[in-house]
Short mmCIF file of the N, C-alpha and C atoms (twelve columns), coordinates in Angstrom:
data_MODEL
# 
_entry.id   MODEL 
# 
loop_
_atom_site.group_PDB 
_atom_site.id 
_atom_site.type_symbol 
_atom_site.label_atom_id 
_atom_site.label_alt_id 
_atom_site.label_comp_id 
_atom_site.label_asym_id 
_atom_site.label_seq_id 
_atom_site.Cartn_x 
_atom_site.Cartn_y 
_atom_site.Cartn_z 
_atom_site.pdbx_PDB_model_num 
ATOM 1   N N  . UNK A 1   39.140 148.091 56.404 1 
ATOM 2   C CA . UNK A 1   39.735 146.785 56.195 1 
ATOM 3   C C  . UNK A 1   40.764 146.893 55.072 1 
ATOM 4   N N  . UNK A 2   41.932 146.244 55.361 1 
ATOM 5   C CA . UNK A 2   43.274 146.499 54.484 1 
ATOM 6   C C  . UNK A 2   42.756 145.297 53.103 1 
ATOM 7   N N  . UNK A 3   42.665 146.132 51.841 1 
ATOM 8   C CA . UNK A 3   42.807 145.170 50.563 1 
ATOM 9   C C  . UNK A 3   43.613 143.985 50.491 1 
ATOM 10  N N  . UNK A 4   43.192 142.723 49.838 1 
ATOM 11  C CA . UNK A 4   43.471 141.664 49.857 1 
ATOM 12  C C  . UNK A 4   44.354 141.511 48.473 1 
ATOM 13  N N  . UNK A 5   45.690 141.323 48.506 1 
ATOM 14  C CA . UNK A 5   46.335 140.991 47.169 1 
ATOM 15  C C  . UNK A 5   45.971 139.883 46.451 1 
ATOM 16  N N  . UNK A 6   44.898 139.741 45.347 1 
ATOM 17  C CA . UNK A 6   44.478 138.790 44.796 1 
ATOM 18  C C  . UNK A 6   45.002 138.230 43.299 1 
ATOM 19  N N  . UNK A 7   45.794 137.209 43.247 1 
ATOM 20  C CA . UNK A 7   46.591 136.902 42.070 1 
ATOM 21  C C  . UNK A 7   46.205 135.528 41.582 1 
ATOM 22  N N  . UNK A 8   45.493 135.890 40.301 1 
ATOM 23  C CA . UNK A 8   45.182 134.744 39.020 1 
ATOM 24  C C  . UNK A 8   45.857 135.280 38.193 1 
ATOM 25  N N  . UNK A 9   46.818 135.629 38.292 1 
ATOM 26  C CA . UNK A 9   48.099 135.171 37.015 1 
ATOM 27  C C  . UNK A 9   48.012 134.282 36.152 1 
ATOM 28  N N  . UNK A 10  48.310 133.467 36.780 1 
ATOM 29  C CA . UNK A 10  48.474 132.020 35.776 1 
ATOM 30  C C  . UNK A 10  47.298 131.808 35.367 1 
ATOM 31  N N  . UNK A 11  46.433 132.579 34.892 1 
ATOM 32  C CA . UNK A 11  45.376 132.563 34.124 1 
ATOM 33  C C  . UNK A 11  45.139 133.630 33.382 1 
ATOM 34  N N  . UNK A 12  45.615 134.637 33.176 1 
ATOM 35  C CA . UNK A 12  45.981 135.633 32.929 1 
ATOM 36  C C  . UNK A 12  45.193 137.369 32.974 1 
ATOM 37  N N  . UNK A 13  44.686 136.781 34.472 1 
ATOM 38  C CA . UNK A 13  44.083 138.096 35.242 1 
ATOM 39  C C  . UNK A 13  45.146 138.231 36.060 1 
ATOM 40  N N  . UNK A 14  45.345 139.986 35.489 1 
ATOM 41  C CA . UNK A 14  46.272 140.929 36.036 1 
ATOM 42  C C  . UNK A 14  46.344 140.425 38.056 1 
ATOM 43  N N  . UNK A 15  47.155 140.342 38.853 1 
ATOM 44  C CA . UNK A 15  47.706 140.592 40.259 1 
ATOM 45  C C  . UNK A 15  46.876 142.469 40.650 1 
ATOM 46  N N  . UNK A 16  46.380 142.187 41.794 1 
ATOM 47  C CA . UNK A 16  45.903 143.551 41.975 1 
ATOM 48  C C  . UNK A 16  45.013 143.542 43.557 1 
ATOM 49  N N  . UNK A 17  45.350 144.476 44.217 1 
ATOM 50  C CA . UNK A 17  44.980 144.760 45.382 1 
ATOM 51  C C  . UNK A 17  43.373 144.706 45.514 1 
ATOM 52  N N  . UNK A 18  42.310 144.112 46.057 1 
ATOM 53  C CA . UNK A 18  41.307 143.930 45.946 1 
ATOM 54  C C  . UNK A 18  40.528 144.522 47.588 1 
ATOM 55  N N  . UNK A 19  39.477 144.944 47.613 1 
ATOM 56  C CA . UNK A 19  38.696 145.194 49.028 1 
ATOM 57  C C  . UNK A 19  37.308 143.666 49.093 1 
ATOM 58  N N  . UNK A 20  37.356 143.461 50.350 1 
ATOM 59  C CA . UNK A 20  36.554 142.008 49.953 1 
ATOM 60  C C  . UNK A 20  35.159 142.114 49.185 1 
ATOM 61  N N  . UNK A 21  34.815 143.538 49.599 1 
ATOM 62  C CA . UNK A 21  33.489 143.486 48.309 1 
ATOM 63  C C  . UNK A 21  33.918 143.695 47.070 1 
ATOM 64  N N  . UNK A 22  34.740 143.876 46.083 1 
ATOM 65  C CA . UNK A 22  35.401 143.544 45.103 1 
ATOM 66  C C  . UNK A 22  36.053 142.248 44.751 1 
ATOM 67  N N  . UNK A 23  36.289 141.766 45.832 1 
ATOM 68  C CA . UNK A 23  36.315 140.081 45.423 1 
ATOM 69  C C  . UNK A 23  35.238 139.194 45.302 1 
ATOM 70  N N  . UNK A 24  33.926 140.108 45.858 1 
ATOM 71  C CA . UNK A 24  32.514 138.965 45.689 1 
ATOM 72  C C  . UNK A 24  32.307 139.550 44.339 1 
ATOM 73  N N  . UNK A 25  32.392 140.891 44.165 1 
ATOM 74  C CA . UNK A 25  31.650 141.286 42.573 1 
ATOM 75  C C  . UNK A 25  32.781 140.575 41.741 1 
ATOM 76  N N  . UNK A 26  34.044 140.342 41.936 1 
ATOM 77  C CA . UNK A 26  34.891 139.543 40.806 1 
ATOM 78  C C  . UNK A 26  34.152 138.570 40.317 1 
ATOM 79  N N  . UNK A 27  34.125 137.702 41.732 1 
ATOM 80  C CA . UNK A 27  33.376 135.938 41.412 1 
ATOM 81  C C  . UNK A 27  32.020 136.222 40.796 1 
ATOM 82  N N  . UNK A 28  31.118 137.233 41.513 1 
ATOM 83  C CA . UNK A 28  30.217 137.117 40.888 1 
ATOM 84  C C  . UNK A 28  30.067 137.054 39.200 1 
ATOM 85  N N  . UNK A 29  30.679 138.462 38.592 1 
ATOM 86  C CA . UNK A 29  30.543 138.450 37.627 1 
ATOM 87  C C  . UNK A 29  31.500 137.484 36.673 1 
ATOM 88  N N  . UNK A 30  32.637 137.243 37.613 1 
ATOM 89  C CA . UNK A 30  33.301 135.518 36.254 1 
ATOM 90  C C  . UNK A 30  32.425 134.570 36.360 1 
ATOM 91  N N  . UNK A 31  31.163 134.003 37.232 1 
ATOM 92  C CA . UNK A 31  30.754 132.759 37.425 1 
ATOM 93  C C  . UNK A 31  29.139 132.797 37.719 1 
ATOM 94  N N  . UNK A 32  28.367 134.265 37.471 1 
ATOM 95  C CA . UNK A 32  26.967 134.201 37.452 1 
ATOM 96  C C  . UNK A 32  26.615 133.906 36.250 1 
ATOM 97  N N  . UNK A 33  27.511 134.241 35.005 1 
ATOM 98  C CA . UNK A 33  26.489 133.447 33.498 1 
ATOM 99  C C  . UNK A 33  26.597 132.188 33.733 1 
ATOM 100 N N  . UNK A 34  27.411 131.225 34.487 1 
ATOM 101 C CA . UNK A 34  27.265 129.877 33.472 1 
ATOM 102 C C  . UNK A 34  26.027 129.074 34.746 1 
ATOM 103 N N  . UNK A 35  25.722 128.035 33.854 1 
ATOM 104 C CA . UNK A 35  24.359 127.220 34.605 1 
ATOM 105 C C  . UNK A 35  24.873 126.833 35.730 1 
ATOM 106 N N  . UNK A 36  25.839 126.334 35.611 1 
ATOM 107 C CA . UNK A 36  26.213 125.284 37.144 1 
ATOM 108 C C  . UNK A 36  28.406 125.563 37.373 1 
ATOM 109 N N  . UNK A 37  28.439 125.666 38.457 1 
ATOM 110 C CA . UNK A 37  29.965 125.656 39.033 1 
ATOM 111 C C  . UNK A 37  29.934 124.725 39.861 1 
ATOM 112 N N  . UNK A 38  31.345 124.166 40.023 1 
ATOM 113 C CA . UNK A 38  31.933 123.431 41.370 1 
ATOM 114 C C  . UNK A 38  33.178 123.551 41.166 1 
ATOM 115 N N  . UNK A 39  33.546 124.044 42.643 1 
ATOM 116 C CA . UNK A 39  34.744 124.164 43.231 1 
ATOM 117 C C  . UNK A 39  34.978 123.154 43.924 1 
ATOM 118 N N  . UNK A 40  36.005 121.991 43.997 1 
ATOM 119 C CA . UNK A 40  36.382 121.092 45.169 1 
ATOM 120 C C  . UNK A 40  37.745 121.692 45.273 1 
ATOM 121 N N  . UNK A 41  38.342 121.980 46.929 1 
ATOM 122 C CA . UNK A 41  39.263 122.344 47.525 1 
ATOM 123 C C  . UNK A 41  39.475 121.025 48.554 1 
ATOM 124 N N  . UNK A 42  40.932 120.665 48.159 1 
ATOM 125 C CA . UNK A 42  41.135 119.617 48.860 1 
ATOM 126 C C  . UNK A 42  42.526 119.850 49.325 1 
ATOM 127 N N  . UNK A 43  42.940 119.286 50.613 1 
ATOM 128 C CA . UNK A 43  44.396 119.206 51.125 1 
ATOM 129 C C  . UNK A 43  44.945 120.000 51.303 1 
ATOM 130 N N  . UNK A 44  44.293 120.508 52.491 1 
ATOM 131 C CA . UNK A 44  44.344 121.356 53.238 1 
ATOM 132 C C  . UNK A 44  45.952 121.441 53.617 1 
ATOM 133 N N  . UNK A 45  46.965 122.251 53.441 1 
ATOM 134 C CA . UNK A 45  48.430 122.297 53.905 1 
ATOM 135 C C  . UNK A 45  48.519 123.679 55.019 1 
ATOM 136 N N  . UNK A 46  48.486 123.153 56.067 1 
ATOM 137 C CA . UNK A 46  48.435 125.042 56.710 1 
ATOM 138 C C  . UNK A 46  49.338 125.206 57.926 1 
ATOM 139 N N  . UNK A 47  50.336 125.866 57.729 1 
ATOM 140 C CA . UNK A 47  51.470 126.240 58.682 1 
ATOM 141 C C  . UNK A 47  51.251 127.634 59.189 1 
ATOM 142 N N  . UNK A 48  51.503 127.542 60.689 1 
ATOM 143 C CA . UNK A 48  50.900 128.711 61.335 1 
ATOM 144 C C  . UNK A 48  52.200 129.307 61.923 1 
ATOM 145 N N  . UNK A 49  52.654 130.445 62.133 1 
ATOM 146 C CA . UNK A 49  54.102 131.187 62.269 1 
ATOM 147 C C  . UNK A 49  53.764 132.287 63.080 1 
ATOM 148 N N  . UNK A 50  53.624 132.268 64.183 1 
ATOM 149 C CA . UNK A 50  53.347 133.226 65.371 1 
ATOM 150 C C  . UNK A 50  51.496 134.345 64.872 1 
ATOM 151 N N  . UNK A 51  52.016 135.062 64.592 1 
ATOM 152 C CA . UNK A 51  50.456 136.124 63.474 1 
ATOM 153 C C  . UNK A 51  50.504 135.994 62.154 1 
ATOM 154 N N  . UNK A 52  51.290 135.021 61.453 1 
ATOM 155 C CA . UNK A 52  50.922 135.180 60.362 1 
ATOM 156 C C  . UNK A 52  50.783 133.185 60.244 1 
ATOM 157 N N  . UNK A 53  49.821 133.041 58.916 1 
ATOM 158 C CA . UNK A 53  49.689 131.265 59.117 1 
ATOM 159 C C  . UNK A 53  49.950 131.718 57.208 1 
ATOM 160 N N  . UNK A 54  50.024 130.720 56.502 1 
ATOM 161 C CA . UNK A 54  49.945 130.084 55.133 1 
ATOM 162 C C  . UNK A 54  48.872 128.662 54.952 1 
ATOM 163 N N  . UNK A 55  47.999 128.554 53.586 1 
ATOM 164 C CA . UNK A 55  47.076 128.178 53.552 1 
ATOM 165 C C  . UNK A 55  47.213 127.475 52.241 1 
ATOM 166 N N  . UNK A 56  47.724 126.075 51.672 1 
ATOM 167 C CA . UNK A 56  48.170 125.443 50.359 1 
ATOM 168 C C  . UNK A 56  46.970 124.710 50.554 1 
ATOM 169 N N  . UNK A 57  45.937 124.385 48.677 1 
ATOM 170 C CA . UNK A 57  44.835 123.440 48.954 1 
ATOM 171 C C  . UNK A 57  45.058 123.614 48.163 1 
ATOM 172 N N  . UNK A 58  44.743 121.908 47.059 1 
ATOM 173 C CA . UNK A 58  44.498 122.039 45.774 1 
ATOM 174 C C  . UNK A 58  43.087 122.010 45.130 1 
ATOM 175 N N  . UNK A 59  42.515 122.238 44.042 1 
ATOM 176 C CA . UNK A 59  41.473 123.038 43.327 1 
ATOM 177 C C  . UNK A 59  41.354 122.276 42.269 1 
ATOM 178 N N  . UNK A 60  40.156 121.868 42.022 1 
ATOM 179 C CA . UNK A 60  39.620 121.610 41.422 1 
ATOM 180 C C  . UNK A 60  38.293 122.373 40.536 1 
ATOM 181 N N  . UNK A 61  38.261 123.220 39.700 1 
ATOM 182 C CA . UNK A 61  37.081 123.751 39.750 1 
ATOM 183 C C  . UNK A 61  36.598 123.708 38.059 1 
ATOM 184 N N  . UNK A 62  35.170 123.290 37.768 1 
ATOM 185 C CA . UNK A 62  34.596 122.540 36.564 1 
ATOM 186 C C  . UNK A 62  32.900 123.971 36.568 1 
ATOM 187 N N  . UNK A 63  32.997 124.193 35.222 1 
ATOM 188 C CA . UNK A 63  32.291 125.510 34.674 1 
ATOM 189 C C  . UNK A 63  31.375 124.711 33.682 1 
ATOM 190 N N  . UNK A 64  29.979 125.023 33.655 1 
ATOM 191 C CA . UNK A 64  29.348 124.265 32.943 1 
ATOM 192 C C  . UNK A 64  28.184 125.347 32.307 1 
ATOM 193 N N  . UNK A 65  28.377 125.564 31.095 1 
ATOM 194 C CA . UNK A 65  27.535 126.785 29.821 1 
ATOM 195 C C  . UNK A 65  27.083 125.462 28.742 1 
ATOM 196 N N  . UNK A 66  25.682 125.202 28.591 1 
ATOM 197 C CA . UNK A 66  25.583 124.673 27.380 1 
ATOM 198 C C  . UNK A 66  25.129 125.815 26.214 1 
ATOM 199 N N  . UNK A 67  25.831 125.739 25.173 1 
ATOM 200 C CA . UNK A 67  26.282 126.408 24.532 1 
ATOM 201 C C  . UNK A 67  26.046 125.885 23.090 1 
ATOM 202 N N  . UNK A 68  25.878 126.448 21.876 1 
ATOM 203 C CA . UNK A 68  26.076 126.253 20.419 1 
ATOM 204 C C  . UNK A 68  27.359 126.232 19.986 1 
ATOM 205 N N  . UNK A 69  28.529 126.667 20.616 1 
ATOM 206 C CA . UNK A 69  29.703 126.893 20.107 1 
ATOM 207 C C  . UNK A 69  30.649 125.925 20.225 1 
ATOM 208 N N  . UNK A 70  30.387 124.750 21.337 1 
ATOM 209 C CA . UNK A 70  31.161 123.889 21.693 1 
ATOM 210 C C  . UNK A 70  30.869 123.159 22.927 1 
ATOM 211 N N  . UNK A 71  32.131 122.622 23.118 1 
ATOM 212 C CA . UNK A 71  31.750 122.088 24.353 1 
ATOM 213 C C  . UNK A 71  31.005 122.773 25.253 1 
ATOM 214 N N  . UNK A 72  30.161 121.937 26.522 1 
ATOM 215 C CA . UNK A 72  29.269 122.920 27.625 1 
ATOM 216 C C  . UNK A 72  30.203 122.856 28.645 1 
ATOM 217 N N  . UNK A 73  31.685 122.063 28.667 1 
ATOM 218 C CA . UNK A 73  32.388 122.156 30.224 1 
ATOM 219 C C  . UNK A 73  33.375 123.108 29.781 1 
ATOM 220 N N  . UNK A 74  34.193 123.233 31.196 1 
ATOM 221 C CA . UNK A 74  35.954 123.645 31.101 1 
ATOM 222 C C  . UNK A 74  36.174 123.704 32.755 1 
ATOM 223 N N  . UNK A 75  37.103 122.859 32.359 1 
ATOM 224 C CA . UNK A 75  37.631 122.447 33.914 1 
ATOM 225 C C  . UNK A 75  38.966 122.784 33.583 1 
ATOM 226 N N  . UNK A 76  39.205 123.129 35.135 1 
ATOM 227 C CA . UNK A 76  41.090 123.426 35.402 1 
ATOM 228 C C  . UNK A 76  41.286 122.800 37.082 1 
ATOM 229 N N  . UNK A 77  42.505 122.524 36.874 1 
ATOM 230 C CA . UNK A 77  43.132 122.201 38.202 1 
ATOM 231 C C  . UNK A 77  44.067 123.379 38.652 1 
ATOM 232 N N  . UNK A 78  44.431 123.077 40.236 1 
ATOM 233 C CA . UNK A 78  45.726 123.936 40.205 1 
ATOM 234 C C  . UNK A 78  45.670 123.610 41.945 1 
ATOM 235 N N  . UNK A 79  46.088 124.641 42.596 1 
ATOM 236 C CA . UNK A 79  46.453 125.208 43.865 1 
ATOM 237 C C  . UNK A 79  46.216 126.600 44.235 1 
ATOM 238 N N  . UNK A 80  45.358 126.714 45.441 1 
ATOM 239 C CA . UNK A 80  45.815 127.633 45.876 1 
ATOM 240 C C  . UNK A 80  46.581 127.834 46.823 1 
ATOM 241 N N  . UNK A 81  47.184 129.204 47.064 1 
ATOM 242 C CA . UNK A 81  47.993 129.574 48.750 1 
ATOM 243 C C  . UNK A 81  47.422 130.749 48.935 1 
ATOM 244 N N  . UNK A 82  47.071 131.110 50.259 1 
ATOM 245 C CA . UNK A 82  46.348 131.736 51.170 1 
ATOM 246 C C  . UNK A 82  47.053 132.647 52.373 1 
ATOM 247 N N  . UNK A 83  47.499 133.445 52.190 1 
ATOM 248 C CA . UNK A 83  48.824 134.197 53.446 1 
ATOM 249 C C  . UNK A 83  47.498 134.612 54.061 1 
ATOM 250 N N  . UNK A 84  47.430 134.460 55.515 1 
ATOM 251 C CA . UNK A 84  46.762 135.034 56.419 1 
ATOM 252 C C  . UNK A 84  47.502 135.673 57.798 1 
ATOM 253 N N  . UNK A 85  47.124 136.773 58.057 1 
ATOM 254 C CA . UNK A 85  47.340 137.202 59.177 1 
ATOM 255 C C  . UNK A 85  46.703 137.674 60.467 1 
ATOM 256 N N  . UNK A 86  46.979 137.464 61.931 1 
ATOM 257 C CA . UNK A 86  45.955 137.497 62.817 1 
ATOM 258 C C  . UNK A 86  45.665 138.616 63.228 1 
ATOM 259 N N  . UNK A 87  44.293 139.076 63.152 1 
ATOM 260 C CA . UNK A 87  43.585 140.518 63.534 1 
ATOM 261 C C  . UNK A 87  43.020 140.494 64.769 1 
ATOM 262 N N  . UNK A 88  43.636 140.484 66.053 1 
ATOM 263 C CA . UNK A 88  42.614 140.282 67.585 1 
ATOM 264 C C  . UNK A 88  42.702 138.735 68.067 1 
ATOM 265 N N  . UNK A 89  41.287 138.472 67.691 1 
ATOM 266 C CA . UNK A 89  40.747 137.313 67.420 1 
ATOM 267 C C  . UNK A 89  40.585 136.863 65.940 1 
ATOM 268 N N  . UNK A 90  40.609 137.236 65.035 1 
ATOM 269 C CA . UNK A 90  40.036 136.774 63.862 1 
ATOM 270 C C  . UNK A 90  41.451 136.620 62.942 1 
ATOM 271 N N  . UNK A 91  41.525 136.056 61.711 1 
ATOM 272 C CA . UNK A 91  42.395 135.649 60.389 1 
ATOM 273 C C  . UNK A 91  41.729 136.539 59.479 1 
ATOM 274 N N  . UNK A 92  42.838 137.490 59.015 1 
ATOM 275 C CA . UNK A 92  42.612 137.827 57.532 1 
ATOM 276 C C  . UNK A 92  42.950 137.427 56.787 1 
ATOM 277 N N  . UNK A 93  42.760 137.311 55.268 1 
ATOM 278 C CA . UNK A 93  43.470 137.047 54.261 1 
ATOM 279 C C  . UNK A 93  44.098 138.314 53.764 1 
ATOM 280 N N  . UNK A 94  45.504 138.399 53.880 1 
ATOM 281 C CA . UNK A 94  46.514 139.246 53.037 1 
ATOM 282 C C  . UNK A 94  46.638 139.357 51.680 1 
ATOM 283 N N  . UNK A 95  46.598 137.559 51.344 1 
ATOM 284 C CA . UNK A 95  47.200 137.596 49.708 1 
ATOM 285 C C  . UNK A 95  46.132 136.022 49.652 1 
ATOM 286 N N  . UNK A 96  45.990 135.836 48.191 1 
ATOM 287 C CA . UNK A 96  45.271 134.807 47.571 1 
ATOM 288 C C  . UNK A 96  45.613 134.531 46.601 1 
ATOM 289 N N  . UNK A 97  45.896 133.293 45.813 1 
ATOM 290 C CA . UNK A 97  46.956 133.097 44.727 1 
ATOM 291 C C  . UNK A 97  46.437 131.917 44.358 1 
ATOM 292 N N  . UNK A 98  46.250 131.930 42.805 1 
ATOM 293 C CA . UNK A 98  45.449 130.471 42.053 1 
ATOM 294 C C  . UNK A 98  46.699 130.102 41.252 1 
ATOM 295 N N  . UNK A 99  47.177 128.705 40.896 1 
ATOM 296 C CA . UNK A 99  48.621 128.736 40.258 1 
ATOM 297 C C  . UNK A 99  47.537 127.680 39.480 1 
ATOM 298 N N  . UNK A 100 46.925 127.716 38.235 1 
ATOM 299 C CA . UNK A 100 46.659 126.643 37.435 1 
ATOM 300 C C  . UNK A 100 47.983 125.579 36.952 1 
ATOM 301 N N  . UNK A 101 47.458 124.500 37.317 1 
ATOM 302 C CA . UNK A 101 48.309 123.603 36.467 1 
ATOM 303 C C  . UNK A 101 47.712 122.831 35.620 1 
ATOM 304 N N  . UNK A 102 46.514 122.627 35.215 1 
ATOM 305 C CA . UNK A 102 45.895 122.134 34.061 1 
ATOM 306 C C  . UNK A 102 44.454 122.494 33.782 1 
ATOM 307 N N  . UNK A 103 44.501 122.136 32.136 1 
ATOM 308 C CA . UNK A 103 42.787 122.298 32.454 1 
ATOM 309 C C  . UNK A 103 42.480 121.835 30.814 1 
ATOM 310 N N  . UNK A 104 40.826 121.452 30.927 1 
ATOM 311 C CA . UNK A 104 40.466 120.817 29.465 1 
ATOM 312 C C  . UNK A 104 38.914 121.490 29.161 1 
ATOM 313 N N  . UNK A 105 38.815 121.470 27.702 1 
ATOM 314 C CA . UNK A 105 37.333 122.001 27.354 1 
ATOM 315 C C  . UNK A 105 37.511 122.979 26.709 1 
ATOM 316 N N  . UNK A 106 36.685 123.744 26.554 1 
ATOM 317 C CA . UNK A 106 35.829 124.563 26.073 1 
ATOM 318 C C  . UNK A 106 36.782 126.405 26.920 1 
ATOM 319 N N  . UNK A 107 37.560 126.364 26.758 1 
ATOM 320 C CA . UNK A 107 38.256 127.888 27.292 1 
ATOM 321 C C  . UNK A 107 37.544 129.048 27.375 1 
ATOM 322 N N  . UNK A 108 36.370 128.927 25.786 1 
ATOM 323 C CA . UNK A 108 35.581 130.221 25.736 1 
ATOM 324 C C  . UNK A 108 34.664 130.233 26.294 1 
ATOM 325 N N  . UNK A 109 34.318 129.289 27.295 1 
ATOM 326 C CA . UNK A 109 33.259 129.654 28.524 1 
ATOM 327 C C  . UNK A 109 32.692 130.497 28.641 1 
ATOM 328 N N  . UNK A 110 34.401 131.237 29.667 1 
ATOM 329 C CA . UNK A 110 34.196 132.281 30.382 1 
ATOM 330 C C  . UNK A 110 33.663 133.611 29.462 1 
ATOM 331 N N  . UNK A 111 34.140 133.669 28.410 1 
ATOM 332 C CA . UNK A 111 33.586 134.453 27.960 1 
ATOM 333 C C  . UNK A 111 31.610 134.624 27.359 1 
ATOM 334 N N  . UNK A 112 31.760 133.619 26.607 1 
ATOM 335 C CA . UNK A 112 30.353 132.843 26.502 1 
ATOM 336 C C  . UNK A 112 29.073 133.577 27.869 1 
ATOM 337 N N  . UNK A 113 29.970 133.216 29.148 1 
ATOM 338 C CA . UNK A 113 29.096 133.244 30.663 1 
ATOM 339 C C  . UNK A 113 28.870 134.896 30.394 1 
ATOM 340 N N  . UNK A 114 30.063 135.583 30.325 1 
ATOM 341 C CA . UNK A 114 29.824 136.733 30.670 1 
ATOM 342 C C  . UNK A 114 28.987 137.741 29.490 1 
ATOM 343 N N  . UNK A 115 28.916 137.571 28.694 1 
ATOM 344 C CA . UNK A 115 27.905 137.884 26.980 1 
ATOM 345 C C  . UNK A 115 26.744 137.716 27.913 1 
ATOM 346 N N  . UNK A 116 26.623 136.647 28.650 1 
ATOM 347 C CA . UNK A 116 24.942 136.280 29.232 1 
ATOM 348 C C  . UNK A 116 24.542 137.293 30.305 1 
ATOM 349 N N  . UNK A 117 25.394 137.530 30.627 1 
ATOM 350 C CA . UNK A 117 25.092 138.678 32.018 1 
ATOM 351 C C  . UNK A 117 24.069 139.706 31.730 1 
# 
């Protein structure tokens, strides 16, 4: 299976070719310390172009560590886009791309989560 170009840039994890079991151990390990996650993906935008389609939804996603150091949230907004291309019968994902456009709280979360691991 061809690696998936996975880009959180705008957060400032490096762009980098990923295999999909390297994208579950990513999530896993950014989002198994903290107590509770939610992701809401909404608005759905999806244009389909013979074998290849594009995939725009915006994101909502809220991180919750209670913590001594500060706040227990940190939420960000943004978008993603999703390049997929058709394999047979099935959709791959090519490329995956998080563009944050906001966010409030507690930043050192993520780090916080991952100390707990």
């Amino acid at each position: 299976m061809n690696p998936t170009e996975f880009d959180y840039s705008s957060i400032g994890v490096k762009s980098r070719n990923l295999s999909p079991e390297e994208i579950a151990n990513t999530a896993r390990g950014d989002l198994s310390g903290f107590e509770a996650t939610q992701h809401l993906i909404t608005d759905h935008q999806v244009k389909v172009e013979g074998e290849s389609a594009t995939c725009q939804a915006h994101v909502r996603a809220i991180h919750f560590l209670p913590n001594e150091d500060g706040d227990s949230i940190f939420e960000m907004g943004g978008y993603y886009t999703v390049h997929l291309i058709r394999d047979q019968c099935d959709w791959k994902i090519q490329r995956w791309k998080f563009r944050i456009l906001w966010s409030s709280g507690n930043q050192d979360l993520f780090k916080l989560a991952r100390a707990t691991l």
